[in-house]
């Protein structure tokens, strides 16, 4: 399978990317004279891709294992090198699950399967960054 994107320069440091399915994405640098909050910066977008990829895996695995959570969130923090070319050399991925009667073993299995088998973006990150995985589980009382 191949993916193709198309980038068009809009002037200054502004670019429009057309994704394979036709969605459009505005990419900018924070130094652009015409910078707006609508534009995304490329490096943080890589962290968002990592979070999205593993989240999809984990949710699909939770459904398969019949795990129900009230809330599920992922925080990804990347540390850039100081020298050019700057890239993420350390990345922390924190999974937070909130719900009733959550089992650490099952949720850890979901995360591990994503990490080791399914998430292609995580596999790509492993080629250049040290990854740290953290799992937080918040069991809440049953509502009556």
mmCIF file of C-alpha atoms in Angstrom:
data_model
loop_
_atom_site.group_PDB
_atom_site.id
_atom_site.type_symbol
_atom_site.label_atom_id
_atom_site.label_comp_id
_atom_site.label_asym_id
_atom_site.label_seq_id
_atom_site.Cartn_x
_atom_site.Cartn_y
_atom_site.Cartn_z
ATOM 1 C CA UNK A 1 0.000 0.000 0.000
ATOM 2 C CA UNK A 2 1.240 3.473 -0.859
ATOM 3 C CA UNK A 3 0.073 6.811 0.485
ATOM 4 C CA UNK A 4 0.463 10.012 -1.497
ATOM 5 C CA UNK A 5 0.119 13.529 -0.162
ATOM 6 C CA UNK A 6 0.362 16.782 -2.118
ATOM 7 C CA UNK A 7 1.910 19.924 -0.624
ATOM 8 C CA UNK A 8 1.316 23.400 -2.051
ATOM 9 C CA UNK A 9 3.284 26.422 -0.904
ATOM 10 C CA UNK A 10 0.938 29.267 0.020
ATOM 11 C CA UNK A 11 3.667 31.873 0.510
ATOM 12 C CA UNK A 12 5.786 32.900 3.476
ATOM 13 C CA UNK A 13 6.110 29.771 5.667
ATOM 14 C CA UNK A 14 2.600 28.472 4.971
ATOM 15 C CA UNK A 15 1.783 25.205 3.216
ATOM 16 C CA UNK A 16 -1.373 23.312 2.393
ATOM 17 C CA UNK A 17 -1.214 19.541 2.369
ATOM 18 C CA UNK A 18 -3.846 17.421 0.657
ATOM 19 C CA UNK A 19 -4.136 14.058 2.354
ATOM 20 C CA UNK A 20 -4.798 10.767 0.491
ATOM 21 C CA UNK A 21 -8.537 10.934 1.303
ATOM 22 C CA UNK A 22 -8.788 14.580 0.154
ATOM 23 C CA UNK A 23 -8.720 16.372 3.516
ATOM 24 C CA UNK A 24 -6.676 19.556 3.599
ATOM 25 C CA UNK A 25 -4.243 20.461 6.319
ATOM 26 C CA UNK A 26 -2.488 23.796 6.933
ATOM 27 C CA UNK A 27 1.157 23.540 7.994
ATOM 28 C CA UNK A 28 3.029 26.565 9.338
ATOM 29 C CA UNK A 29 6.022 27.471 11.410
ATOM 30 C CA UNK A 30 5.595 29.534 14.561
ATOM 31 C CA UNK A 31 7.876 32.119 12.945
ATOM 32 C CA UNK A 32 5.600 32.754 9.972
ATOM 33 C CA UNK A 33 4.521 36.390 9.598
ATOM 34 C CA UNK A 34 1.016 35.169 8.757
ATOM 35 C CA UNK A 35 0.944 32.495 11.486
ATOM 36 C CA UNK A 36 -2.499 31.548 12.738
ATOM 37 C CA UNK A 37 -3.586 28.974 15.263
ATOM 38 C CA UNK A 38 -5.218 27.078 12.371
ATOM 39 C CA UNK A 39 -1.820 25.987 11.124
ATOM 40 C CA UNK A 40 -0.110 22.918 12.516
ATOM 41 C CA UNK A 41 3.614 22.558 12.998
ATOM 42 C CA UNK A 42 5.176 19.429 11.455
ATOM 43 C CA UNK A 43 7.052 18.017 14.455
ATOM 44 C CA UNK A 44 4.151 18.158 16.960
ATOM 45 C CA UNK A 45 1.996 16.670 14.209
ATOM 46 C CA UNK A 46 4.280 13.624 14.325
ATOM 47 C CA UNK A 47 3.478 13.234 18.037
ATOM 48 C CA UNK A 48 -0.231 13.533 17.207
ATOM 49 C CA UNK A 49 0.149 10.770 14.610
ATOM 50 C CA UNK A 50 1.802 8.562 17.211
ATOM 51 C CA UNK A 51 -0.998 9.187 19.727
ATOM 52 C CA UNK A 52 -3.689 8.588 17.096
ATOM 53 C CA UNK A 53 -2.145 5.372 15.826
ATOM 54 C CA UNK A 54 -1.771 3.744 19.218
ATOM 55 C CA UNK A 55 -5.172 5.035 20.409
ATOM 56 C CA UNK A 56 -6.914 3.313 17.504
ATOM 57 C CA UNK A 57 -5.137 0.047 18.340
ATOM 58 C CA UNK A 58 -5.916 0.253 22.054
ATOM 59 C CA UNK A 59 -9.609 1.052 21.527
ATOM 60 C CA UNK A 60 -10.013 -1.801 19.035
ATOM 61 C CA UNK A 61 -8.255 -4.197 21.432
ATOM 62 C CA UNK A 62 -10.384 -3.023 24.379
ATOM 63 C CA UNK A 63 -13.517 -3.754 22.344
ATOM 64 C CA UNK A 64 -12.197 -7.194 21.438
ATOM 65 C CA UNK A 65 -11.371 -7.928 25.102
ATOM 66 C CA UNK A 66 -14.706 -6.444 26.246
ATOM 67 C CA UNK A 67 -13.039 -3.804 28.403
ATOM 68 C CA UNK A 68 -15.216 -0.782 29.124
ATOM 69 C CA UNK A 69 -13.730 2.493 30.307
ATOM 70 C CA UNK A 70 -15.478 5.747 31.046
ATOM 71 C CA UNK A 71 -12.515 7.783 29.834
ATOM 72 C CA UNK A 72 -9.365 7.068 27.877
ATOM 73 C CA UNK A 73 -6.636 9.604 27.090
ATOM 74 C CA UNK A 74 -3.074 9.637 25.833
ATOM 75 C CA UNK A 75 -0.449 12.296 26.518
ATOM 76 C CA UNK A 76 2.668 12.306 24.362
ATOM 77 C CA UNK A 77 5.693 14.429 25.235
ATOM 78 C CA UNK A 78 8.649 14.624 22.902
ATOM 79 C CA UNK A 79 12.040 16.138 23.603
ATOM 80 C CA UNK A 80 13.923 17.555 20.634
ATOM 81 C CA UNK A 81 17.669 17.384 20.162
ATOM 82 C CA UNK A 82 19.444 20.725 20.539
ATOM 83 C CA UNK A 83 21.511 20.404 17.366
ATOM 84 C CA UNK A 84 20.203 20.540 13.799
ATOM 85 C CA UNK A 85 18.586 18.579 12.382
ATOM 86 C CA UNK A 86 16.334 18.715 15.418
ATOM 87 C CA UNK A 87 14.311 15.553 15.976
ATOM 88 C CA UNK A 88 12.581 13.834 18.875
ATOM 89 C CA UNK A 89 15.187 11.744 20.647
ATOM 90 C CA UNK A 90 13.078 11.007 23.742
ATOM 91 C CA UNK A 91 9.317 10.439 23.772
ATOM 92 C CA UNK A 92 7.048 9.665 26.715
ATOM 93 C CA UNK A 93 3.645 8.098 25.974
ATOM 94 C CA UNK A 94 1.224 8.144 28.901
ATOM 95 C CA UNK A 95 -2.023 6.188 28.701
ATOM 96 C CA UNK A 96 -4.746 7.101 31.216
ATOM 97 C CA UNK A 97 -7.799 4.899 31.731
ATOM 98 C CA UNK A 98 -10.699 5.835 34.014
ATOM 99 C CA UNK A 99 -13.605 3.566 34.851
ATOM 100 C CA UNK A 100 -15.077 0.975 37.174
ATOM 101 C CA UNK A 101 -13.399 -2.382 37.830
ATOM 102 C CA UNK A 102 -10.546 -1.810 35.399
ATOM 103 C CA UNK A 103 -7.914 -4.557 35.296
ATOM 104 C CA UNK A 104 -4.300 -3.452 34.973
ATOM 105 C CA UNK A 105 -3.277 -6.719 33.303
ATOM 106 C CA UNK A 106 -5.799 -6.468 30.464
ATOM 107 C CA UNK A 107 -5.160 -2.782 29.810
ATOM 108 C CA UNK A 108 -1.412 -3.346 29.893
ATOM 109 C CA UNK A 109 -1.870 -6.128 27.336
ATOM 110 C CA UNK A 110 -3.777 -3.748 25.035
ATOM 111 C CA UNK A 111 -0.994 -1.166 25.269
ATOM 112 C CA UNK A 112 1.765 -3.780 24.800
ATOM 113 C CA UNK A 113 0.082 -5.230 21.705
ATOM 114 C CA UNK A 114 -0.154 -1.775 20.183
ATOM 115 C CA UNK A 115 3.414 -0.966 21.169
ATOM 116 C CA UNK A 116 5.016 -4.201 20.005
ATOM 117 C CA UNK A 117 2.812 -5.494 17.198
ATOM 118 C CA UNK A 118 0.269 -3.125 15.658
ATOM 119 C CA UNK A 119 1.275 0.561 15.764
ATOM 120 C CA UNK A 120 3.391 1.294 12.711
ATOM 121 C CA UNK A 121 3.969 4.895 13.761
ATOM 122 C CA UNK A 122 5.431 3.700 17.071
ATOM 123 C CA UNK A 123 7.678 1.329 15.157
ATOM 124 C CA UNK A 124 8.921 4.253 13.036
ATOM 125 C CA UNK A 125 9.575 6.366 16.155
ATOM 126 C CA UNK A 126 11.664 3.556 17.636
ATOM 127 C CA UNK A 127 14.120 4.038 14.756
ATOM 128 C CA UNK A 128 15.212 7.438 16.115
ATOM 129 C CA UNK A 129 13.824 7.950 19.628
ATOM 130 C CA UNK A 130 13.907 6.346 23.046
ATOM 131 C CA UNK A 131 10.283 5.618 24.010
ATOM 132 C CA UNK A 132 8.970 5.445 27.566
ATOM 133 C CA UNK A 133 5.513 3.968 28.123
ATOM 134 C CA UNK A 134 3.475 4.798 31.228
ATOM 135 C CA UNK A 135 0.032 3.477 32.105
ATOM 136 C CA UNK A 136 -2.262 5.149 34.636
ATOM 137 C CA UNK A 137 -5.478 3.490 35.781
ATOM 138 C CA UNK A 138 -8.097 5.333 37.827
ATOM 139 C CA UNK A 139 -10.739 2.985 39.188
ATOM 140 C CA UNK A 140 -13.875 4.816 40.273
ATOM 141 C CA UNK A 141 -16.716 3.693 42.479
ATOM 142 C CA UNK A 142 -19.855 2.279 40.906
ATOM 143 C CA UNK A 143 -22.604 4.896 40.647
ATOM 144 C CA UNK A 144 -25.904 3.926 42.323
#
